[in-house]
PDB file of C-alpha atoms in Angstrom:
ATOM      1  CA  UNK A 241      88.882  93.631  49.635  1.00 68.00           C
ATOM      2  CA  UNK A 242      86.089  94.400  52.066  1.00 72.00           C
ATOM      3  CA  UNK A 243      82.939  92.846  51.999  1.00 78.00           C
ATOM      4  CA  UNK A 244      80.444  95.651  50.628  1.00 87.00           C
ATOM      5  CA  UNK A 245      77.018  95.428  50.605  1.00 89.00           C
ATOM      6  CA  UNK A 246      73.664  97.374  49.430  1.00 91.00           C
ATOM      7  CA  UNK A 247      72.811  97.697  53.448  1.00 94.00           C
ATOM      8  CA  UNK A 248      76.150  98.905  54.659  1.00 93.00           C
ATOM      9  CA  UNK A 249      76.275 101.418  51.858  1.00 93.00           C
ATOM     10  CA  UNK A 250      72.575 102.646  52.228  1.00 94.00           C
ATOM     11  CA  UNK A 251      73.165 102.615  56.088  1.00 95.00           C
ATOM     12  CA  UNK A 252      76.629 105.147  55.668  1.00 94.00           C
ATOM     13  CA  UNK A 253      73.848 106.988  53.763  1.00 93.00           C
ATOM     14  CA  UNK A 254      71.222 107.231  56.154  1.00 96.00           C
ATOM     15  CA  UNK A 255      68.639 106.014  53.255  1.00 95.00           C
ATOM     16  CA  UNK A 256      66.866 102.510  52.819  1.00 96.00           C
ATOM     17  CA  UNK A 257      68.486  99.703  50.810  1.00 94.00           C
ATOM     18  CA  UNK A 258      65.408  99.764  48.569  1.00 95.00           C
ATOM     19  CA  UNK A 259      65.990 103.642  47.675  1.00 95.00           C
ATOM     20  CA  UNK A 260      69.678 103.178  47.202  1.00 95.00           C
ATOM     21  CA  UNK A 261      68.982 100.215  45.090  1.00 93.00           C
ATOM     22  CA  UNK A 262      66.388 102.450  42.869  1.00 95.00           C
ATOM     23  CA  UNK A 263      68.558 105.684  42.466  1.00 94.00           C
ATOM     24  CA  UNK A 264      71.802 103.480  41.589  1.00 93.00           C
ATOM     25  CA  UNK A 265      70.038 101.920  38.981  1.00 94.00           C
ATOM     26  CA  UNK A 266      68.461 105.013  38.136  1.00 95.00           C
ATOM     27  CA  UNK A 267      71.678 106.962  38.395  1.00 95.00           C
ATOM     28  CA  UNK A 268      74.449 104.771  36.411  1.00 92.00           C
ATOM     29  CA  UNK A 269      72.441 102.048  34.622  1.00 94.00           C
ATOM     30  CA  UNK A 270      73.242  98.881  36.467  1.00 92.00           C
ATOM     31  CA  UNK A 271      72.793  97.253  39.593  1.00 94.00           C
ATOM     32  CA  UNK A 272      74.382  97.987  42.748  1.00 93.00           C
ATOM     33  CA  UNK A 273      75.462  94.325  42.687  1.00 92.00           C
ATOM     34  CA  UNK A 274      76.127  94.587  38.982  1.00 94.00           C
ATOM     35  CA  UNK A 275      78.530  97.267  39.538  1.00 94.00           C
ATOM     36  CA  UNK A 276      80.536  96.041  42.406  1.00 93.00           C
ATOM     37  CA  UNK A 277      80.962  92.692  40.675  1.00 94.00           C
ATOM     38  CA  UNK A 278      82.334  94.717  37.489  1.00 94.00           C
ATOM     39  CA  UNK A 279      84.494  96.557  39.696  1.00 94.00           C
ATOM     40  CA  UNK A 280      86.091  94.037  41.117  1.00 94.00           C
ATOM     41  CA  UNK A 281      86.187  91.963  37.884  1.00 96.00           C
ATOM     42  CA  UNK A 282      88.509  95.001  36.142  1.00 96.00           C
ATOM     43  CA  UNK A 283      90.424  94.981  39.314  1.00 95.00           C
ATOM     44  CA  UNK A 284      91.406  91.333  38.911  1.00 95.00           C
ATOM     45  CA  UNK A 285      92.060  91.673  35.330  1.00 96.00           C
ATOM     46  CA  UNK A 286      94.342  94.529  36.357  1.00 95.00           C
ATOM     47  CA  UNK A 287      96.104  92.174  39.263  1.00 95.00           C
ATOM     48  CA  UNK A 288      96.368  89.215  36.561  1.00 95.00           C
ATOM     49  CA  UNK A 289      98.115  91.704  34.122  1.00 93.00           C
ATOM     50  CA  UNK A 290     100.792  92.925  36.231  1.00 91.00           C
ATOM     51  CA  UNK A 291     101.237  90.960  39.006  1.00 92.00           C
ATOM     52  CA  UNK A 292     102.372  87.038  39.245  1.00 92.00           C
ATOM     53  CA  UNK A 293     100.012  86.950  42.403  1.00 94.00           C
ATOM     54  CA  UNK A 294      97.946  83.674  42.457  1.00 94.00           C
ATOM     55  CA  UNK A 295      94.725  83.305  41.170  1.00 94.00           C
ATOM     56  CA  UNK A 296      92.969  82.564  44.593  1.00 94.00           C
ATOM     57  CA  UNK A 297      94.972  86.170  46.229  1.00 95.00           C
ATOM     58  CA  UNK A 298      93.636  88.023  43.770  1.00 95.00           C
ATOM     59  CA  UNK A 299      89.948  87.142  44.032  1.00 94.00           C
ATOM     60  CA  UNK A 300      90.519  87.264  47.957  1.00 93.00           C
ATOM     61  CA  UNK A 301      92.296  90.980  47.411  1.00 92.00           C
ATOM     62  CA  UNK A 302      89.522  91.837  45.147  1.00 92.00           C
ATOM     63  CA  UNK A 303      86.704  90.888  47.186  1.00 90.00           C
ATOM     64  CA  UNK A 304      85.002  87.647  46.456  1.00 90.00           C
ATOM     65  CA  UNK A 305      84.781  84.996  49.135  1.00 85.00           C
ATOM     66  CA  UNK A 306      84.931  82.184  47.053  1.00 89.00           C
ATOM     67  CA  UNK A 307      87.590  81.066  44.420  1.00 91.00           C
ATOM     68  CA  UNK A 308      85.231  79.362  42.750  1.00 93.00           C
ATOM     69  CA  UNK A 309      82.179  81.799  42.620  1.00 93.00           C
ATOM     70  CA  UNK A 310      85.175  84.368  41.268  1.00 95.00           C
ATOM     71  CA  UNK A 311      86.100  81.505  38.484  1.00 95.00           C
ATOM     72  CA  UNK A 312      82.180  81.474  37.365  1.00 96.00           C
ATOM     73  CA  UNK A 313      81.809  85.412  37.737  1.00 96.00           C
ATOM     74  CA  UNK A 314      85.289  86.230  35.940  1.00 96.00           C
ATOM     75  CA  UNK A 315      84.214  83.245  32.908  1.00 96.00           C
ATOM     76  CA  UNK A 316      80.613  84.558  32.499  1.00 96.00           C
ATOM     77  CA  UNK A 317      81.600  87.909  32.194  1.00 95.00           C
ATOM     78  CA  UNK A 318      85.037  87.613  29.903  1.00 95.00           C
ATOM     79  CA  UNK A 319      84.617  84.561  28.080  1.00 95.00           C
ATOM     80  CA  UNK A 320      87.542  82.623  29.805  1.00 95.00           C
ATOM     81  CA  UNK A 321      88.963  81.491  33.164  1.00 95.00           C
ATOM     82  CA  UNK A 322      91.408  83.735  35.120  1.00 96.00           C
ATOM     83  CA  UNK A 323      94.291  81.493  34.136  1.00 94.00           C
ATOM     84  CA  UNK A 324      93.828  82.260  29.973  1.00 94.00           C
ATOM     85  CA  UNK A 325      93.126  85.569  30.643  1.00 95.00           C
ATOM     86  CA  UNK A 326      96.577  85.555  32.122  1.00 93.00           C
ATOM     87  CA  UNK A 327      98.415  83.769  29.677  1.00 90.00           C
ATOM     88  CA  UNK A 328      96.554  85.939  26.690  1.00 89.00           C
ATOM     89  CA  UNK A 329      97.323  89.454  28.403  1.00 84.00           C
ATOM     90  CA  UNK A 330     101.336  87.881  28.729  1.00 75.00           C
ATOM     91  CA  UNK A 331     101.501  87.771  25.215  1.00 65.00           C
ATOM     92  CA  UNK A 332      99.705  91.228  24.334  1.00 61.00           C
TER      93      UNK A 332
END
């Protein structure tokens, strides 16, 4: 729910953004930004799974500031809008 970023987390680490950047990638294959937003991605497929919360709490509880930069994010990287990712997970 908070608003991370690369600075906040290299500055908690005393190291520069650009080294943190580096040794993430490095380290777990992705991004820093790439991982964050896939965090937060499984997190609202978890919340849409077993919650009846509304589509715009959970992207708020989960971190993105927009509804409809979530809608893009979540579409791009599962193939459907929150909503039918919803109804699909209901029925399996």
């Amino acid at each position: 729910m908070d608003t991370i970023s690369l600075t906040s987390v290299a500055n908690k680490f005393y190291i520069s953004p650009f080294y943190l950047c580096r040794i993430f990638k490095e380290a777990i294959g992705f991004s820093f930004n790439e991982y964050l937003t896939s965090v937060r991605i499984k997190e609202t497929q978890r919340l849409l799974k077993g919650t009846n919360y509304k589509v715009i709490n959970i992207a708020e509880m989960s971190g993105f500031g927009s509804v409809s930069h979530f809608g893009r994010v979540f579409k791009d990287l599962t193939g459907m809008s929150p909503l039918q990712y919803r109804k699909k997970s209901k029925f399996n």
